Tab-separated table of C-alpha atoms in Angstrom:
chain	number	residue	atom	x	y	z
A	257	UNK	CA	47.017	158.099	114.289
A	258	UNK	CA	48.746	154.851	113.299
A	259	UNK	CA	51.844	154.305	115.509
A	260	UNK	CA	55.016	155.010	113.572
A	261	UNK	CA	56.585	151.641	114.380
A	262	UNK	CA	53.767	149.812	112.569
A	263	UNK	CA	54.839	151.192	109.205
A	264	UNK	CA	58.633	151.239	109.481
A	265	UNK	CA	60.393	150.200	106.266
A	266	UNK	CA	61.632	146.638	106.523
A	267	UNK	CA	64.344	146.872	103.864
A	268	UNK	CA	64.410	146.120	100.138
A	269	UNK	CA	63.090	142.592	100.658
A	270	UNK	CA	59.864	144.081	102.066
A	271	UNK	CA	59.106	146.283	99.066
A	272	UNK	CA	55.792	145.613	97.334
A	273	UNK	CA	55.875	146.020	93.570
A	274	UNK	CA	58.509	147.855	91.482
A	275	UNK	CA	59.518	150.524	94.001
A	276	UNK	CA	62.264	151.287	96.504
A	277	UNK	CA	59.914	151.624	99.459
A	278	UNK	CA	57.113	153.930	100.523
A	279	UNK	CA	59.504	156.138	102.528
A	280	UNK	CA	61.166	157.661	99.423
A	281	UNK	CA	59.618	161.038	98.562
A	282	UNK	CA	60.224	163.990	96.291
A	283	UNK	CA	59.374	167.634	96.923
A	284	UNK	CA	57.667	169.554	94.105
A	285	UNK	CA	57.084	173.260	93.539
A	286	UNK	CA	53.709	174.839	92.700
A	287	UNK	CA	54.245	173.990	88.998
A	288	UNK	CA	54.852	170.326	89.790
A	289	UNK	CA	58.584	170.512	89.073
A	290	UNK	CA	61.176	168.666	91.154
A	291	UNK	CA	62.843	170.606	93.980
A	292	UNK	CA	64.446	168.062	96.313
A	293	UNK	CA	64.511	164.433	97.255
A	294	UNK	CA	63.343	163.526	100.771
A	295	UNK	CA	62.718	160.720	103.248
A	296	UNK	CA	59.480	160.017	105.130
A	297	UNK	CA	60.270	159.792	108.845
A	298	UNK	CA	56.916	160.166	110.648
A	299	UNK	CA	53.253	160.836	109.710
A	300	UNK	CA	53.716	164.575	109.173
A	301	UNK	CA	57.548	164.755	109.185
A	302	UNK	CA	59.865	164.617	106.171
A	303	UNK	CA	63.673	164.960	106.164
A	304	UNK	CA	65.587	166.731	103.394
A	305	UNK	CA	68.553	169.057	102.789
A	306	UNK	CA	68.321	172.561	104.246
A	307	UNK	CA	70.394	173.962	101.372
A	308	UNK	CA	68.031	172.414	98.844
A	309	UNK	CA	64.717	173.648	100.243
A	310	UNK	CA	65.875	176.962	101.751
A	311	UNK	CA	65.331	179.054	98.553
A	312	UNK	CA	61.663	177.993	98.581
A	313	UNK	CA	61.043	178.407	102.294
A	314	UNK	CA	59.846	182.017	102.163
A	315	UNK	CA	56.752	181.052	100.171
A	316	UNK	CA	55.579	177.478	100.504
A	317	UNK	CA	52.241	177.962	98.772
A	318	UNK	CA	51.713	175.072	96.371
A	319	UNK	CA	54.872	173.214	97.480
A	320	UNK	CA	54.074	169.541	98.046
A	321	UNK	CA	55.663	166.173	98.716
A	322	UNK	CA	54.859	163.125	96.614
A	323	UNK	CA	55.361	159.452	97.351
A	324	UNK	CA	57.253	157.189	94.974
A	325	UNK	CA	55.437	153.933	95.763
A	326	UNK	CA	51.997	153.573	94.195
A	327	UNK	CA	49.162	151.094	94.645
A	328	UNK	CA	46.225	150.654	92.290
A	329	UNK	CA	44.037	151.394	95.297
A	330	UNK	CA	45.458	154.894	95.870
A	331	UNK	CA	43.702	158.015	94.650
A	332	UNK	CA	46.660	160.235	95.551
A	333	UNK	CA	49.830	160.192	97.631
A	334	UNK	CA	50.595	163.911	97.722
A	335	UNK	CA	50.611	166.189	100.793
A	336	UNK	CA	50.995	169.956	101.235
A	337	UNK	CA	53.907	171.397	103.216
A	338	UNK	CA	52.945	173.405	106.289
A	339	UNK	CA	56.313	174.560	107.672
A	340	UNK	CA	60.067	173.931	107.396
A	341	UNK	CA	62.377	173.877	110.402
A	342	UNK	CA	66.069	174.689	110.033
A	343	UNK	CA	68.866	174.254	112.605
A	344	UNK	CA	69.705	177.559	114.294
A	345	UNK	CA	73.350	177.300	113.165
A	346	UNK	CA	72.601	176.419	109.549
A	347	UNK	CA	74.008	178.898	107.004
A	348	UNK	CA	72.847	178.735	103.408
A	349	UNK	CA	75.427	177.187	101.048
A	350	UNK	CA	77.473	175.869	103.963
A	351	UNK	CA	77.759	172.182	104.833
A	352	UNK	CA	77.334	172.426	108.602
A	353	UNK	CA	73.915	171.193	109.824
A	354	UNK	CA	72.593	170.886	106.269
A	355	UNK	CA	69.297	169.243	107.227
A	356	UNK	CA	65.698	170.422	107.336
A	357	UNK	CA	62.612	168.960	108.991
A	358	UNK	CA	59.548	169.484	106.837
A	359	UNK	CA	56.153	169.453	108.526
A	360	UNK	CA	53.219	168.369	106.387
A	361	UNK	CA	49.658	169.627	106.667
A	362	UNK	CA	48.450	166.043	106.487
A	363	UNK	CA	50.104	162.612	106.128
A	364	UNK	CA	51.014	161.244	102.712
A	365	UNK	CA	48.248	158.766	101.903
A	366	UNK	CA	48.781	155.461	100.183
A	367	UNK	CA	48.686	151.816	101.169
A	368	UNK	CA	52.413	151.436	100.415
A	369	UNK	CA	53.439	154.482	102.458
A	370	UNK	CA	55.939	153.755	105.243
A	371	UNK	CA	58.645	155.439	107.334
A	372	UNK	CA	62.391	154.974	107.598
A	373	UNK	CA	64.479	154.726	110.751
A	374	UNK	CA	67.228	157.196	111.569
A	375	UNK	CA	70.801	155.927	111.364
A	376	UNK	CA	72.187	154.071	114.393
A	377	UNK	CA	75.528	152.963	112.908
A	378	UNK	CA	78.742	154.951	112.733
A	379	UNK	CA	79.455	155.690	109.070
A	380	UNK	CA	83.130	154.997	108.372
A	381	UNK	CA	85.504	154.946	105.376
A	382	UNK	CA	85.142	152.007	102.966
A	383	UNK	CA	81.511	151.403	103.930
A	384	UNK	CA	79.173	151.117	100.946
A	385	UNK	CA	75.852	152.965	101.103
A	386	UNK	CA	73.028	153.414	98.607
A	387	UNK	CA	71.884	156.815	97.329
A	388	UNK	CA	68.568	157.438	95.587
A	389	UNK	CA	67.503	160.032	93.038
A	390	UNK	CA	65.981	160.846	89.683
A	391	UNK	CA	68.924	162.485	87.906
A	392	UNK	CA	67.757	166.114	88.040
A	393	UNK	CA	71.283	167.145	88.996
A	394	UNK	CA	72.491	165.785	85.647
A	395	UNK	CA	69.823	167.304	83.415
A	396	UNK	CA	72.441	168.911	81.159
A	397	UNK	CA	73.858	165.442	80.347
A	398	UNK	CA	70.710	163.320	80.105
A	399	UNK	CA	67.015	163.482	80.878
A	400	UNK	CA	65.965	162.687	84.458
A	401	UNK	CA	64.111	159.442	85.010
A	402	UNK	CA	60.388	159.613	85.822
A	403	UNK	CA	61.019	156.798	88.300
A	404	UNK	CA	63.632	156.873	91.067
A	405	UNK	CA	66.948	155.110	90.635
A	406	UNK	CA	69.709	154.151	93.043
A	407	UNK	CA	73.477	153.839	93.048
A	408	UNK	CA	76.120	152.507	95.422
A	409	UNK	CA	78.727	154.918	96.786
A	410	UNK	CA	81.772	154.241	98.965
A	411	UNK	CA	82.578	156.392	101.994
A	412	UNK	CA	86.027	157.987	101.995
A	413	UNK	CA	87.981	159.570	104.843
A	414	UNK	CA	87.839	163.285	105.648
A	415	UNK	CA	91.557	163.475	104.897
A	416	UNK	CA	91.110	162.084	101.389
A	417	UNK	CA	88.066	164.296	100.853
A	418	UNK	CA	89.935	167.461	101.875
A	419	UNK	CA	92.793	166.520	99.564
A	420	UNK	CA	90.352	166.299	96.641
A	421	UNK	CA	88.509	169.550	97.342
A	422	UNK	CA	91.636	171.425	98.523
A	423	UNK	CA	90.371	174.901	99.459
A	424	UNK	CA	87.271	174.866	97.228
A	425	UNK	CA	84.913	173.806	100.003
A	426	UNK	CA	85.053	173.790	103.798
A	427	UNK	CA	84.140	170.409	105.245
A	428	UNK	CA	82.113	170.211	108.439
A	429	UNK	CA	81.716	167.905	111.409
A	430	UNK	CA	78.189	166.990	110.272
A	431	UNK	CA	79.245	165.890	106.773
A	432	UNK	CA	80.331	162.611	105.247
A	433	UNK	CA	82.164	162.227	101.956
A	434	UNK	CA	81.693	159.479	99.366
A	435	UNK	CA	83.300	158.645	96.044
A	436	UNK	CA	80.965	158.905	93.061
A	437	UNK	CA	80.474	156.168	90.430
A	438	UNK	CA	83.004	156.685	87.616
A	439	UNK	CA	80.270	156.544	84.995
A	440	UNK	CA	78.407	159.866	85.194
A	441	UNK	CA	75.216	158.141	84.020
A	442	UNK	CA	75.275	156.064	87.199
A	443	UNK	CA	75.822	159.109	89.371
A	444	UNK	CA	72.888	160.473	91.417
A	445	UNK	CA	73.184	163.746	93.314
A	446	UNK	CA	69.725	165.287	93.693
A	447	UNK	CA	69.719	167.625	96.705
A	448	UNK	CA	68.008	166.212	99.793
A	449	UNK	CA	67.805	162.681	98.388
A	450	UNK	CA	68.392	159.864	100.900
A	451	UNK	CA	71.568	157.889	101.529
A	452	UNK	CA	70.829	154.603	103.273
A	453	UNK	CA	72.707	151.818	104.972
A	454	UNK	CA	70.677	148.644	105.390
A	455	UNK	CA	67.216	149.737	106.551
A	456	UNK	CA	68.256	153.120	107.944
A	457	UNK	CA	68.574	156.712	106.736
A	458	UNK	CA	72.241	157.605	107.276
A	459	UNK	CA	72.617	160.686	105.055
A	460	UNK	CA	71.002	163.185	102.722
A	461	UNK	CA	72.575	164.662	99.611
A	462	UNK	CA	74.110	168.014	100.546
A	463	UNK	CA	75.873	170.242	98.008
A	464	UNK	CA	79.323	171.055	96.641
A	465	UNK	CA	79.533	168.268	94.086
A	466	UNK	CA	77.861	167.387	90.785
A	467	UNK	CA	77.636	164.443	88.425
A	468	UNK	CA	79.331	166.318	85.594
A	469	UNK	CA	82.692	165.529	87.240
A	470	UNK	CA	82.539	162.252	89.148
A	471	UNK	CA	86.157	162.629	90.299
A	472	UNK	CA	84.785	165.075	92.871
A	473	UNK	CA	83.371	163.256	95.925
A	474	UNK	CA	79.747	163.642	96.903
A	475	UNK	CA	78.948	165.470	100.141
A	476	UNK	CA	76.207	164.167	102.419
A	477	UNK	CA	74.845	165.282	105.773
A	478	UNK	CA	75.553	162.680	108.446
A	479	UNK	CA	72.132	161.889	109.962
A	480	UNK	CA	73.698	160.441	113.113
A	481	UNK	CA	75.388	163.793	113.765
A	482	UNK	CA	72.153	165.786	113.312
A	483	UNK	CA	69.845	163.266	114.984
A	484	UNK	CA	69.199	165.479	118.036
A	485	UNK	CA	67.921	168.319	115.862
A	486	UNK	CA	65.545	165.927	114.081
A	487	UNK	CA	64.198	164.320	117.251
A	488	UNK	CA	63.845	167.708	119.007
A	489	UNK	CA	61.915	169.034	116.020
A	490	UNK	CA	59.720	165.918	116.126
A	491	UNK	CA	58.938	166.504	119.807
A	492	UNK	CA	58.137	170.136	119.077
A	493	UNK	CA	55.823	169.166	116.233
A	494	UNK	CA	54.138	166.633	118.486
A	495	UNK	CA	53.334	169.457	120.891
A	496	UNK	CA	55.915	168.855	123.597
A	497	UNK	CA	57.535	171.814	125.354
A	498	UNK	CA	61.249	171.612	124.597
A	499	UNK	CA	64.022	174.181	124.577
A	500	UNK	CA	65.335	173.544	121.072
A	501	UNK	CA	66.896	176.291	118.958
A	502	UNK	CA	65.228	176.288	115.555
A	503	UNK	CA	64.152	178.848	113.030
A	504	UNK	CA	60.846	178.436	111.265
A	505	UNK	CA	59.619	179.080	107.729
A	506	UNK	CA	55.842	179.053	107.297
A	507	UNK	CA	53.404	179.438	104.428
A	508	UNK	CA	52.655	182.993	103.435
A	509	UNK	CA	49.045	182.085	102.680
A	510	UNK	CA	46.957	178.993	103.089
A	511	UNK	CA	44.179	177.788	100.873
A	512	UNK	CA	41.166	176.155	102.429
A	513	UNK	CA	40.469	172.874	100.718
A	514	UNK	CA	37.005	171.379	100.399
A	515	UNK	CA	36.728	167.646	100.135
A	516	UNK	CA	34.085	165.822	98.183
A	517	UNK	CA	31.824	163.260	99.851
A	518	UNK	CA	33.692	160.509	97.983
A	519	UNK	CA	37.001	161.759	99.322
A	520	UNK	CA	35.671	161.986	102.886
A	521	UNK	CA	34.408	158.418	102.647
A	522	UNK	CA	37.746	157.192	101.314
A	523	UNK	CA	39.542	158.824	104.243
A	524	UNK	CA	37.611	156.584	106.635
A	525	UNK	CA	39.076	153.493	105.014
A	526	UNK	CA	42.439	152.051	106.175
A	527	UNK	CA	44.942	153.789	103.917
A	528	UNK	CA	48.199	152.330	105.192
A	529	UNK	CA	49.882	148.969	105.176
A	530	UNK	CA	49.196	146.731	108.160
A	531	UNK	CA	49.691	143.083	108.944
A	532	UNK	CA	45.981	142.513	108.322
A	533	UNK	CA	45.788	144.132	104.892
A	534	UNK	CA	47.335	143.097	101.601
A	535	UNK	CA	48.604	146.432	100.189
A	536	UNK	CA	48.009	145.263	96.633
A	537	UNK	CA	44.325	144.484	97.254
A	538	UNK	CA	41.782	147.319	97.308
């Protein structure tokens, strides 16, 4: 019930402790293994890559999201996934509209949890943006990090991108292309992971590239170009009647969870950062 604007990420200078911000999430399967990176946009709304999460969308039982910013006060910062919304024109393993809106069964708890704004700037060649990830794309070269990392990438023009890919991949109007770090160990390309500019989410890792060959540019979904789908899905989730074309993946089964008295009591306490609470004090 906390208004979204009260917990909007204020940029790297606002981070509390050794983390990149409470908006950075990862999606895990029922075994606790990494599936996709993601960004926390609203209390029960997470943004990721449609291509990344689509193979898991037919059975979401046990699939969860986990925060990356922890406080000593937090008992858990994991939430179950309820549904996944895909754009009507999304086609698996295609770049066009490669974005998914994940609806959670409950918000991600945690005093460091916060949301990120959608991109308002026009992403253009030569701009430098920051991508986040754990290195699961590069598991054949080195072990993924248990903690998230980041790397700076430079946007390149569609013309230069097409010249690199030639006919191997069909670019789309909702994609942006960025050069990868030359050192493969600095490369991060985990599907669905966020690409930010300043304080805003401007892209998510799409597909078609990999860190094994950093001469190949990275492909990202341009959040500004898919913003309407995200905001329409948000309105739909919030119960408004809108005429938005989306397809829906839901859980096959749902488990009823029982909460202990201790857990119920903890839920009554303020769990999120506010101007009145020091997030590092319990």
